[in-house]
Amino acid sequence: MIEFAYSGEIDISKDNVQTLLEASNYLQVEFVKKSCGDFLKGTINHKTCPSIWQLADLFALEELMKEAKKHFLLHFTKVTRMEEFLSLPIGFLKEVLADEGICVVIESLIPSQEEREKVVLEAVLKYVEHDIDNRKRHFTELLFLVRLPTLSESYLEEILEHKLIRSEERRVGKECRSR
């Protein structure tokens, strides 16, 4: 940042981008902050999009957030198989699930609507199970974002046996009886 103050030039690399972003945000040097965002935009791929999206959100970089989310949607299947997916903030997952642009690819092919939603539902189940104590309360709202009507009756009957769905069914039943 001192170098930028004297020369008007900044050297951004993958090793210093986060530090420069933090410093430029703190010092309110918008040119450097935007330059860091532009640099990060060029590094987005299916492996980096969740962390870049979170970083962009933290520093209010709207264009970078849009680009990272777009990558997430385009590579949904790959992203949901990564460990980083499991630490995604719940709001980000809701935003992705609500978006019609989710692109599910299985073995380089675009699957049927039902197969697509199976992948989406399995991602939701995996996400909630990863931190069940904190995420169980969000399960119903996440489930509503899955396009359940596209799933076959036989698959829905099969999935009803899943422990998360059974426990949610019991919880909702108790609530209904207590009213």
Short mmCIF file of N, CA and C in Angstrom, two decimals:
data_model
loop_
_atom_site.label_atom_id
_atom_site.label_comp_id
_atom_site.label_asym_id
_atom_site.label_seq_id
_atom_site.Cartn_x
_atom_site.Cartn_y
_atom_site.Cartn_z
N MET A 1 0.83 -1.20 0.00
CA MET A 1 0.00 0.00 0.00
C MET A 1 0.87 1.25 0.00
N ILE A 2 1.99 1.18 0.70
CA ILE A 2 2.90 2.33 0.72
C ILE A 2 3.47 2.54 -0.68
N GLU A 3 3.84 1.44 -1.33
CA GLU A 3 4.34 1.51 -2.70
C GLU A 3 3.30 2.18 -3.62
N PHE A 4 2.04 1.81 -3.46
CA PHE A 4 0.97 2.41 -4.26
C PHE A 4 0.85 3.90 -3.97
N ALA A 5 0.97 4.27 -2.72
CA ALA A 5 0.85 5.68 -2.34
C ALA A 5 1.92 6.53 -3.03
N TYR A 6 3.13 5.98 -3.21
CA TYR A 6 4.21 6.74 -3.81
C TYR A 6 4.24 6.63 -5.33
N SER A 7 3.94 5.45 -5.85
CA SER A 7 4.11 5.24 -7.29
C SER A 7 2.79 5.23 -8.07
N GLY A 8 1.69 4.99 -7.38
CA GLY A 8 0.41 4.86 -8.09
C GLY A 8 0.26 3.51 -8.75
N GLU A 9 1.20 2.60 -8.49
CA GLU A 9 1.14 1.26 -9.07
C GLU A 9 1.05 0.23 -7.95
N ILE A 10 0.43 -0.89 -8.26
CA ILE A 10 0.27 -1.95 -7.27
C ILE A 10 0.52 -3.29 -7.94
N ASP A 11 1.27 -4.14 -7.26
CA ASP A 11 1.55 -5.48 -7.78
C ASP A 11 0.71 -6.47 -6.98
N ILE A 12 -0.32 -7.00 -7.62
CA ILE A 12 -1.23 -7.94 -6.95
C ILE A 12 -0.89 -9.35 -7.39
N SER A 13 -0.79 -10.23 -6.39
CA SER A 13 -0.53 -11.65 -6.68
C SER A 13 -1.45 -12.49 -5.80
N LYS A 14 -1.47 -13.78 -6.07
CA LYS A 14 -2.32 -14.66 -5.25
C LYS A 14 -1.84 -14.68 -3.80
N ASP A 15 -0.57 -14.39 -3.58
CA ASP A 15 -0.02 -14.40 -2.23
C ASP A 15 -0.38 -13.14 -1.42
N ASN A 16 -0.62 -12.02 -2.10
CA ASN A 16 -0.87 -10.79 -1.36
C ASN A 16 -2.27 -10.20 -1.56
N VAL A 17 -3.09 -10.81 -2.40
CA VAL A 17 -4.38 -10.21 -2.75
C VAL A 17 -5.29 -10.02 -1.53
N GLN A 18 -5.35 -11.01 -0.66
CA GLN A 18 -6.25 -10.88 0.49
C GLN A 18 -5.75 -9.78 1.44
N THR A 19 -4.47 -9.73 1.68
CA THR A 19 -3.89 -8.70 2.55
C THR A 19 -4.13 -7.31 1.97
N LEU A 20 -3.90 -7.18 0.65
CA LEU A 20 -4.14 -5.89 0.00
C LEU A 20 -5.61 -5.50 0.04
N LEU A 21 -6.48 -6.49 -0.12
CA LEU A 21 -7.92 -6.24 -0.06
C LEU A 21 -8.32 -5.74 1.33
N GLU A 22 -7.80 -6.40 2.35
CA GLU A 22 -8.11 -5.98 3.72
C GLU A 22 -7.59 -4.57 3.99
N ALA A 23 -6.35 -4.31 3.59
CA ALA A 23 -5.74 -3.00 3.84
C ALA A 23 -6.45 -1.89 3.05
N SER A 24 -6.73 -2.17 1.78
CA SER A 24 -7.38 -1.15 0.96
C SER A 24 -8.81 -0.87 1.45
N ASN A 25 -9.47 -1.88 1.95
CA ASN A 25 -10.80 -1.69 2.52
C ASN A 25 -10.72 -0.84 3.79
N TYR A 26 -9.77 -1.19 4.65
CA TYR A 26 -9.60 -0.46 5.90
C TYR A 26 -9.22 1.00 5.64
N LEU A 27 -8.31 1.22 4.68
CA LEU A 27 -7.83 2.57 4.38
C LEU A 27 -8.72 3.30 3.37
N GLN A 28 -9.75 2.61 2.88
CA GLN A 28 -10.69 3.16 1.91
C GLN A 28 -10.02 3.64 0.63
N VAL A 29 -9.13 2.79 0.13
CA VAL A 29 -8.46 3.07 -1.14
C VAL A 29 -9.19 2.24 -2.19
N GLU A 30 -10.23 2.84 -2.76
CA GLU A 30 -11.15 2.12 -3.66
C GLU A 30 -10.47 1.58 -4.91
N PHE A 31 -9.49 2.28 -5.46
CA PHE A 31 -8.82 1.80 -6.66
C PHE A 31 -8.13 0.47 -6.40
N VAL A 32 -7.44 0.35 -5.29
CA VAL A 32 -6.74 -0.90 -4.96
C VAL A 32 -7.76 -1.99 -4.66
N LYS A 33 -8.80 -1.65 -3.95
CA LYS A 33 -9.85 -2.62 -3.63
C LYS A 33 -10.48 -3.17 -4.92
N LYS A 34 -10.80 -2.29 -5.85
CA LYS A 34 -11.38 -2.72 -7.13
C LYS A 34 -10.36 -3.54 -7.92
N SER A 35 -9.11 -3.14 -7.89
CA SER A 35 -8.06 -3.88 -8.60
C SER A 35 -7.92 -5.29 -8.03
N CYS A 36 -8.03 -5.43 -6.72
CA CYS A 36 -7.98 -6.75 -6.09
C CYS A 36 -9.18 -7.59 -6.55
N GLY A 37 -10.34 -6.95 -6.63
CA GLY A 37 -11.54 -7.63 -7.12
C GLY A 37 -11.37 -8.10 -8.56
N ASP A 38 -10.79 -7.24 -9.39
CA ASP A 38 -10.54 -7.61 -10.79
C ASP A 38 -9.55 -8.76 -10.88
N PHE A 39 -8.52 -8.72 -10.05
CA PHE A 39 -7.54 -9.81 -10.03
C PHE A 39 -8.23 -11.13 -9.65
N LEU A 40 -9.04 -11.08 -8.59
CA LEU A 40 -9.72 -12.29 -8.12
C LEU A 40 -10.70 -12.83 -9.16
N LYS A 41 -11.31 -11.93 -9.91
CA LYS A 41 -12.24 -12.35 -10.97
C LYS A 41 -11.54 -13.29 -11.95
N GLY A 42 -10.28 -13.02 -12.22
CA GLY A 42 -9.51 -13.86 -13.14
C GLY A 42 -9.08 -15.19 -12.56
N THR A 43 -9.28 -15.38 -11.27
CA THR A 43 -8.86 -16.64 -10.62
C THR A 43 -10.03 -17.54 -10.28
N ILE A 44 -11.23 -17.12 -10.64
CA ILE A 44 -12.42 -17.91 -10.27
C ILE A 44 -12.49 -19.18 -11.11
N ASN A 45 -12.67 -20.29 -10.41
CA ASN A 45 -12.99 -21.57 -11.04
C ASN A 45 -13.86 -22.34 -10.06
N HIS A 46 -14.18 -23.59 -10.39
CA HIS A 46 -15.09 -24.33 -9.50
C HIS A 46 -14.49 -24.57 -8.13
N LYS A 47 -13.17 -24.57 -8.02
CA LYS A 47 -12.53 -24.81 -6.72
C LYS A 47 -12.49 -23.54 -5.87
N THR A 48 -12.40 -22.39 -6.51
CA THR A 48 -12.23 -21.14 -5.76
C THR A 48 -13.51 -20.32 -5.60
N CYS A 49 -14.54 -20.63 -6.38
CA CYS A 49 -15.73 -19.76 -6.36
C CYS A 49 -16.39 -19.63 -4.99
N PRO A 50 -16.50 -20.69 -4.16
CA PRO A 50 -17.13 -20.46 -2.85
C PRO A 50 -16.34 -19.49 -1.96
N SER A 51 -15.03 -19.64 -1.91
CA SER A 51 -14.24 -18.76 -1.04
C SER A 51 -14.17 -17.34 -1.60
N ILE A 52 -14.10 -17.21 -2.92
CA ILE A 52 -14.08 -15.87 -3.51
C ILE A 52 -15.41 -15.19 -3.32
N TRP A 53 -16.49 -15.94 -3.42
CA TRP A 53 -17.83 -15.37 -3.18
C TRP A 53 -17.92 -14.82 -1.76
N GLN A 54 -17.43 -15.59 -0.79
CA GLN A 54 -17.47 -15.14 0.60
C GLN A 54 -16.59 -13.91 0.81
N LEU A 55 -15.42 -13.91 0.19
CA LEU A 55 -14.52 -12.77 0.29
C LEU A 55 -15.15 -11.52 -0.34
N ALA A 56 -15.75 -11.70 -1.49
CA ALA A 56 -16.42 -10.59 -2.18
C ALA A 56 -17.57 -10.05 -1.33
N ASP A 57 -18.30 -10.95 -0.70
CA ASP A 57 -19.39 -10.52 0.17
C ASP A 57 -18.86 -9.74 1.37
N LEU A 58 -17.79 -10.21 1.95
CA LEU A 58 -17.18 -9.56 3.11
C LEU A 58 -16.74 -8.13 2.79
N PHE A 59 -16.22 -7.92 1.57
CA PHE A 59 -15.71 -6.61 1.19
C PHE A 59 -16.63 -5.85 0.24
N ALA A 60 -17.87 -6.31 0.11
CA ALA A 60 -18.90 -5.65 -0.70
C ALA A 60 -18.44 -5.39 -2.14
N LEU A 61 -17.87 -6.41 -2.76
CA LEU A 61 -17.46 -6.31 -4.16
C LEU A 61 -18.55 -6.97 -5.01
N GLU A 62 -19.54 -6.19 -5.40
CA GLU A 62 -20.74 -6.70 -6.06
C GLU A 62 -20.44 -7.48 -7.33
N GLU A 63 -19.61 -6.93 -8.20
CA GLU A 63 -19.30 -7.60 -9.48
C GLU A 63 -18.62 -8.95 -9.24
N LEU A 64 -17.72 -8.97 -8.30
CA LEU A 64 -17.02 -10.20 -7.97
C LEU A 64 -17.98 -11.23 -7.37
N MET A 65 -18.91 -10.77 -6.54
CA MET A 65 -19.92 -11.67 -5.98
C MET A 65 -20.75 -12.30 -7.09
N LYS A 66 -21.19 -11.50 -8.04
CA LYS A 66 -21.99 -12.01 -9.16
C LYS A 66 -21.21 -13.05 -9.96
N GLU A 67 -19.96 -12.76 -10.22
CA GLU A 67 -19.12 -13.67 -11.01
C GLU A 67 -18.87 -14.98 -10.26
N ALA A 68 -18.59 -14.90 -8.98
CA ALA A 68 -18.36 -16.11 -8.19
C ALA A 68 -19.63 -16.95 -8.10
N LYS A 69 -20.76 -16.31 -7.90
CA LYS A 69 -22.04 -17.03 -7.85
C LYS A 69 -22.33 -17.69 -9.20
N LYS A 70 -22.06 -16.97 -10.27
CA LYS A 70 -22.28 -17.52 -11.61
C LYS A 70 -21.46 -18.79 -11.81
N HIS A 71 -20.21 -18.77 -11.37
CA HIS A 71 -19.36 -19.96 -11.46
C HIS A 71 -19.92 -21.10 -10.61
N PHE A 72 -20.39 -20.76 -9.42
CA PHE A 72 -20.97 -21.76 -8.53
C PHE A 72 -22.15 -22.44 -9.23
N LEU A 73 -23.03 -21.64 -9.82
CA LEU A 73 -24.20 -22.17 -10.50
C LEU A 73 -23.81 -23.05 -11.69
N LEU A 74 -22.82 -22.59 -12.46
CA LEU A 74 -22.39 -23.35 -13.64
C LEU A 74 -21.69 -24.67 -13.29
N HIS A 75 -21.09 -24.71 -12.12
CA HIS A 75 -20.32 -25.90 -11.71
C HIS A 75 -20.89 -26.50 -10.43
N PHE A 76 -22.19 -26.41 -10.28
CA PHE A 76 -22.86 -26.84 -9.05
C PHE A 76 -22.44 -28.24 -8.61
N THR A 77 -22.45 -29.18 -9.51
CA THR A 77 -22.13 -30.57 -9.16
C THR A 77 -20.71 -30.68 -8.60
N LYS A 78 -19.75 -30.06 -9.28
CA LYS A 78 -18.36 -30.13 -8.81
C LYS A 78 -18.19 -29.42 -7.47
N VAL A 79 -18.80 -28.25 -7.33
CA VAL A 79 -18.65 -27.46 -6.11
C VAL A 79 -19.23 -28.21 -4.90
N THR A 80 -20.38 -28.85 -5.09
CA THR A 80 -21.02 -29.53 -3.96
C THR A 80 -20.28 -30.79 -3.55
N ARG A 81 -19.35 -31.23 -4.34
CA ARG A 81 -18.53 -32.40 -3.97
C ARG A 81 -17.27 -32.00 -3.21
N MET A 82 -17.01 -30.71 -3.14
CA MET A 82 -15.81 -30.22 -2.46
C MET A 82 -16.06 -30.01 -0.98
N GLU A 83 -15.03 -30.13 -0.20
CA GLU A 83 -15.12 -29.91 1.25
C GLU A 83 -15.56 -28.48 1.57
N GLU A 84 -15.12 -27.53 0.77
CA GLU A 84 -15.43 -26.12 1.01
C GLU A 84 -16.94 -25.83 0.94
N PHE A 85 -17.66 -26.63 0.16
CA PHE A 85 -19.11 -26.48 0.06
C PHE A 85 -19.77 -26.61 1.43
N LEU A 86 -19.24 -27.49 2.23
CA LEU A 86 -19.84 -27.79 3.54
C LEU A 86 -19.71 -26.64 4.53
N SER A 87 -18.81 -25.70 4.27
CA SER A 87 -18.67 -24.55 5.17
C SER A 87 -19.28 -23.27 4.60
N LEU A 88 -20.02 -23.40 3.52
CA LEU A 88 -20.69 -22.26 2.90
C LEU A 88 -21.75 -21.69 3.84
N PRO A 89 -21.86 -20.37 3.95
CA PRO A 89 -22.93 -19.80 4.77
C PRO A 89 -24.31 -20.21 4.24
N ILE A 90 -25.24 -20.42 5.12
CA ILE A 90 -26.57 -20.89 4.76
C ILE A 90 -27.26 -19.96 3.76
N GLY A 91 -27.06 -18.67 3.90
CA GLY A 91 -27.67 -17.71 2.99
C GLY A 91 -27.20 -17.88 1.55
N PHE A 92 -25.93 -18.22 1.38
CA PHE A 92 -25.39 -18.45 0.04
C PHE A 92 -26.05 -19.68 -0.57
N LEU A 93 -26.18 -20.74 0.22
CA LEU A 93 -26.80 -21.96 -0.30
C LEU A 93 -28.25 -21.68 -0.69
N LYS A 94 -28.97 -20.95 0.13
CA LYS A 94 -30.36 -20.61 -0.20
C LYS A 94 -30.42 -19.84 -1.52
N GLU A 95 -29.52 -18.91 -1.68
CA GLU A 95 -29.48 -18.10 -2.90
C GLU A 95 -29.23 -18.97 -4.13
N VAL A 96 -28.33 -19.92 -4.02
CA VAL A 96 -28.02 -20.82 -5.13
C VAL A 96 -29.21 -21.72 -5.43
N LEU A 97 -29.80 -22.31 -4.39
CA LEU A 97 -30.92 -23.22 -4.59
C LEU A 97 -32.14 -22.52 -5.19
N ALA A 98 -32.31 -21.25 -4.88
CA ALA A 98 -33.45 -20.50 -5.40
C ALA A 98 -33.25 -20.05 -6.85
N ASP A 99 -32.04 -20.15 -7.34
CA ASP A 99 -31.72 -19.69 -8.68
C ASP A 99 -32.03 -20.76 -9.73
N GLU A 100 -32.73 -20.37 -10.75
CA GLU A 100 -33.09 -21.30 -11.83
C GLU A 100 -31.87 -21.68 -12.68
N GLY A 101 -30.76 -21.00 -12.50
CA GLY A 101 -29.59 -21.23 -13.32
C GLY A 101 -28.67 -22.35 -12.86
N ILE A 102 -29.08 -23.11 -11.86
CA ILE A 102 -28.23 -24.22 -11.39
C ILE A 102 -28.00 -25.18 -12.55
N CYS A 103 -26.74 -25.48 -12.78
CA CYS A 103 -26.37 -26.40 -13.85
C CYS A 103 -25.81 -27.67 -13.22
N VAL A 104 -26.58 -28.73 -13.32
CA VAL A 104 -26.15 -30.02 -12.78
C VAL A 104 -25.65 -30.86 -13.95
N VAL A 105 -24.43 -31.37 -13.81
CA VAL A 105 -23.84 -32.21 -14.84
C VAL A 105 -23.39 -33.51 -14.19
N ILE A 106 -23.77 -34.61 -14.80
CA ILE A 106 -23.37 -35.94 -14.30
C ILE A 106 -22.62 -36.63 -15.43
N GLU A 107 -21.34 -36.93 -15.19
CA GLU A 107 -20.48 -37.58 -16.17
C GLU A 107 -20.53 -36.85 -17.52
N SER A 108 -20.34 -35.55 -17.47
CA SER A 108 -20.31 -34.67 -18.64
C SER A 108 -21.63 -34.57 -19.39
N LEU A 109 -22.71 -35.03 -18.81
CA LEU A 109 -24.02 -34.97 -19.44
C LEU A 109 -24.99 -34.18 -18.57
N ILE A 110 -25.93 -33.52 -19.22
CA ILE A 110 -26.98 -32.81 -18.49
C ILE A 110 -28.09 -33.82 -18.26
N PRO A 111 -28.41 -34.10 -17.01
CA PRO A 111 -29.39 -35.15 -16.70
C PRO A 111 -30.84 -34.69 -16.86
N SER A 112 -31.75 -35.62 -16.70
CA SER A 112 -33.17 -35.29 -16.71
C SER A 112 -33.48 -34.40 -15.51
N GLN A 113 -34.67 -33.80 -15.53
CA GLN A 113 -35.07 -32.94 -14.42
C GLN A 113 -35.04 -33.70 -13.10
N GLU A 114 -35.52 -34.93 -13.11
CA GLU A 114 -35.55 -35.71 -11.87
C GLU A 114 -34.13 -35.98 -11.37
N GLU A 115 -33.25 -36.41 -12.25
CA GLU A 115 -31.86 -36.68 -11.83
C GLU A 115 -31.19 -35.41 -11.33
N ARG A 116 -31.51 -34.28 -11.95
CA ARG A 116 -30.96 -32.99 -11.53
C ARG A 116 -31.37 -32.70 -10.09
N GLU A 117 -32.64 -32.85 -9.80
CA GLU A 117 -33.13 -32.54 -8.45
C GLU A 117 -32.65 -33.55 -7.42
N LYS A 118 -32.38 -34.77 -7.83
CA LYS A 118 -31.79 -35.74 -6.91
C LYS A 118 -30.43 -35.25 -6.45
N VAL A 119 -29.65 -34.74 -7.38
CA VAL A 119 -28.32 -34.21 -7.05
C VAL A 119 -28.46 -33.02 -6.11
N VAL A 120 -29.42 -32.15 -6.39
CA VAL A 120 -29.65 -30.97 -5.55
C VAL A 120 -30.08 -31.40 -4.15
N LEU A 121 -31.02 -32.32 -4.07
CA LEU A 121 -31.50 -32.81 -2.77
C LEU A 121 -30.37 -33.48 -1.99
N GLU A 122 -29.58 -34.29 -2.66
CA GLU A 122 -28.45 -34.96 -1.98
C GLU A 122 -27.44 -33.94 -1.46
N ALA A 123 -27.24 -32.86 -2.20
CA ALA A 123 -26.33 -31.80 -1.74
C ALA A 123 -26.89 -31.14 -0.48
N VAL A 124 -28.19 -30.89 -0.45
CA VAL A 124 -28.83 -30.29 0.72
C VAL A 124 -28.69 -31.22 1.93
N LEU A 125 -28.96 -32.48 1.74
CA LEU A 125 -28.85 -33.45 2.84
C LEU A 125 -27.42 -33.51 3.38
N LYS A 126 -26.46 -33.56 2.46
CA LYS A 126 -25.04 -33.61 2.86
C LYS A 126 -24.65 -32.34 3.63
N TYR A 127 -25.13 -31.19 3.15
CA TYR A 127 -24.81 -29.91 3.78
C TYR A 127 -25.37 -29.85 5.21
N VAL A 128 -26.61 -30.23 5.37
CA VAL A 128 -27.25 -30.17 6.69
C VAL A 128 -26.61 -31.19 7.63
N GLU A 129 -26.35 -32.39 7.14
CA GLU A 129 -25.76 -33.43 7.99
C GLU A 129 -24.36 -33.06 8.47
N HIS A 130 -23.66 -32.24 7.70
CA HIS A 130 -22.29 -31.86 8.08
C HIS A 130 -22.24 -31.12 9.42
N ASP A 131 -23.26 -30.33 9.69
CA ASP A 131 -23.34 -29.58 10.95
C ASP A 131 -24.79 -29.62 11.43
N ILE A 132 -25.23 -30.81 11.70
CA ILE A 132 -26.65 -31.05 11.97
C ILE A 132 -27.19 -30.23 13.13
N ASP A 133 -26.40 -30.02 14.16
CA ASP A 133 -26.88 -29.26 15.32
C ASP A 133 -27.25 -27.83 14.96
N ASN A 134 -26.46 -27.20 14.09
CA ASN A 134 -26.72 -25.81 13.71
C ASN A 134 -27.58 -25.65 12.47
N ARG A 135 -27.62 -26.67 11.62
CA ARG A 135 -28.31 -26.51 10.34
C ARG A 135 -29.67 -27.20 10.28
N LYS A 136 -29.96 -28.03 11.23
CA LYS A 136 -31.23 -28.77 11.21
C LYS A 136 -32.41 -27.82 11.18
N ARG A 137 -32.31 -26.70 11.87
CA ARG A 137 -33.42 -25.75 11.92
C ARG A 137 -33.69 -25.10 10.56
N HIS A 138 -32.72 -25.16 9.64
CA HIS A 138 -32.88 -24.60 8.31
C HIS A 138 -33.31 -25.64 7.28
N PHE A 139 -33.38 -26.89 7.71
CA PHE A 139 -33.62 -27.97 6.77
C PHE A 139 -34.92 -27.80 5.99
N THR A 140 -36.00 -27.45 6.66
CA THR A 140 -37.29 -27.32 5.98
C THR A 140 -37.24 -26.24 4.91
N GLU A 141 -36.66 -25.09 5.22
CA GLU A 141 -36.60 -24.03 4.21
C GLU A 141 -35.70 -24.40 3.04
N LEU A 142 -34.63 -25.16 3.31
CA LEU A 142 -33.79 -25.63 2.22
C LEU A 142 -34.54 -26.65 1.36
N LEU A 143 -35.29 -27.50 2.03
CA LEU A 143 -36.07 -28.52 1.34
C LEU A 143 -37.11 -27.89 0.41
N PHE A 144 -37.68 -26.77 0.83
CA PHE A 144 -38.66 -26.07 -0.01
C PHE A 144 -38.02 -25.49 -1.28
N LEU A 145 -36.71 -25.31 -1.27
CA LEU A 145 -36.02 -24.79 -2.45
C LEU A 145 -35.66 -25.88 -3.46
N VAL A 146 -35.81 -27.13 -3.05
CA VAL A 146 -35.61 -28.26 -3.97
C VAL A 146 -36.92 -28.44 -4.72
N ARG A 147 -36.84 -28.67 -5.99
CA ARG A 147 -38.04 -28.84 -6.82
C ARG A 147 -38.57 -30.26 -6.67
N LEU A 148 -39.18 -30.51 -5.52
CA LEU A 148 -39.66 -31.86 -5.18
C LEU A 148 -40.68 -32.43 -6.17
N PRO A 149 -41.55 -31.60 -6.76
CA PRO A 149 -42.52 -32.18 -7.71
C PRO A 149 -41.88 -32.85 -8.94
N THR A 150 -40.61 -32.55 -9.21
CA THR A 150 -39.96 -33.18 -10.36
C THR A 150 -39.45 -34.59 -10.02
N LEU A 151 -39.49 -34.95 -8.73
CA LEU A 151 -39.01 -36.26 -8.31
C LEU A 151 -40.14 -37.29 -8.41
N SER A 152 -39.77 -38.49 -8.80
CA SER A 152 -40.78 -39.55 -8.95
C SER A 152 -41.32 -39.95 -7.58
N GLU A 153 -42.51 -40.50 -7.61
CA GLU A 153 -43.15 -40.94 -6.37
C GLU A 153 -42.32 -42.01 -5.69
N SER A 154 -41.75 -42.92 -6.47
CA SER A 154 -40.93 -43.99 -5.87
C SER A 154 -39.69 -43.43 -5.19
N TYR A 155 -39.06 -42.42 -5.79
CA TYR A 155 -37.88 -41.82 -5.17
C TYR A 155 -38.28 -41.06 -3.91
N LEU A 156 -39.40 -40.35 -3.96
CA LEU A 156 -39.86 -39.62 -2.78
C LEU A 156 -40.16 -40.58 -1.63
N GLU A 157 -40.76 -41.72 -1.94
CA GLU A 157 -41.02 -42.72 -0.89
C GLU A 157 -39.71 -43.24 -0.32
N GLU A 158 -38.73 -43.44 -1.18
CA GLU A 158 -37.41 -43.92 -0.75
C GLU A 158 -36.74 -42.88 0.15
N ILE A 159 -36.81 -41.63 -0.24
CA ILE A 159 -36.14 -40.56 0.50
C ILE A 159 -36.84 -40.27 1.83
N LEU A 160 -38.12 -40.62 1.94
CA LEU A 160 -38.84 -40.43 3.20
C LEU A 160 -38.21 -41.22 4.34
N GLU A 161 -37.44 -42.23 4.00
CA GLU A 161 -36.77 -43.05 5.01
C GLU A 161 -35.49 -42.40 5.53
N HIS A 162 -35.05 -41.33 4.90
CA HIS A 162 -33.83 -40.66 5.34
C HIS A 162 -34.03 -40.10 6.74
N LYS A 163 -33.03 -40.24 7.59
CA LYS A 163 -33.17 -39.85 9.00
C LYS A 163 -33.52 -38.37 9.19
N LEU A 164 -32.98 -37.48 8.35
CA LEU A 164 -33.30 -36.05 8.48
C LEU A 164 -34.77 -35.79 8.18
N ILE A 165 -35.26 -36.41 7.15
CA ILE A 165 -36.65 -36.20 6.76
C ILE A 165 -37.59 -36.82 7.79
N ARG A 166 -37.24 -37.98 8.29
CA ARG A 166 -38.08 -38.62 9.31
C ARG A 166 -38.12 -37.77 10.58
N SER A 167 -36.99 -37.22 11.00
CA SER A 167 -36.98 -36.40 12.22
C SER A 167 -37.75 -35.10 12.00
N GLU A 168 -37.66 -34.55 10.81
CA GLU A 168 -38.40 -33.32 10.50
C GLU A 168 -39.90 -33.61 10.49
N GLU A 169 -40.25 -34.76 9.96
CA GLU A 169 -41.65 -35.18 9.92
C GLU A 169 -42.21 -35.30 11.35
N ARG A 170 -41.41 -35.88 12.25
CA ARG A 170 -41.84 -36.00 13.65
C ARG A 170 -41.97 -34.63 14.30
N ARG A 171 -41.03 -33.72 14.02
CA ARG A 171 -41.06 -32.38 14.60
C ARG A 171 -42.31 -31.63 14.15
N VAL A 172 -42.59 -31.67 12.86
CA VAL A 172 -43.77 -30.98 12.32
C VAL A 172 -45.03 -31.59 12.88
N GLY A 173 -45.07 -32.92 13.02
CA GLY A 173 -46.22 -33.60 13.61
C GLY A 173 -46.48 -33.14 15.02
N LYS A 174 -45.42 -33.01 15.82
CA LYS A 174 -45.56 -32.54 17.22
C LYS A 174 -46.11 -31.12 17.25
N GLU A 175 -45.59 -30.26 16.35
CA GLU A 175 -46.07 -28.87 16.30
C GLU A 175 -47.55 -28.83 15.97
N CYS A 176 -47.96 -29.65 15.02
CA CYS A 176 -49.38 -29.67 14.62
C CYS A 176 -50.27 -30.15 15.75
N ARG A 177 -49.83 -31.16 16.48
CA ARG A 177 -50.63 -31.70 17.59
C ARG A 177 -50.72 -30.70 18.73
N SER A 178 -49.69 -29.89 18.94
CA SER A 178 -49.70 -28.95 20.07
C SER A 178 -50.55 -27.71 19.76
N ARG A 179 -50.96 -27.54 18.55
CA ARG A 179 -51.78 -26.35 18.20
C ARG A 179 -53.18 -26.64 18.42
#
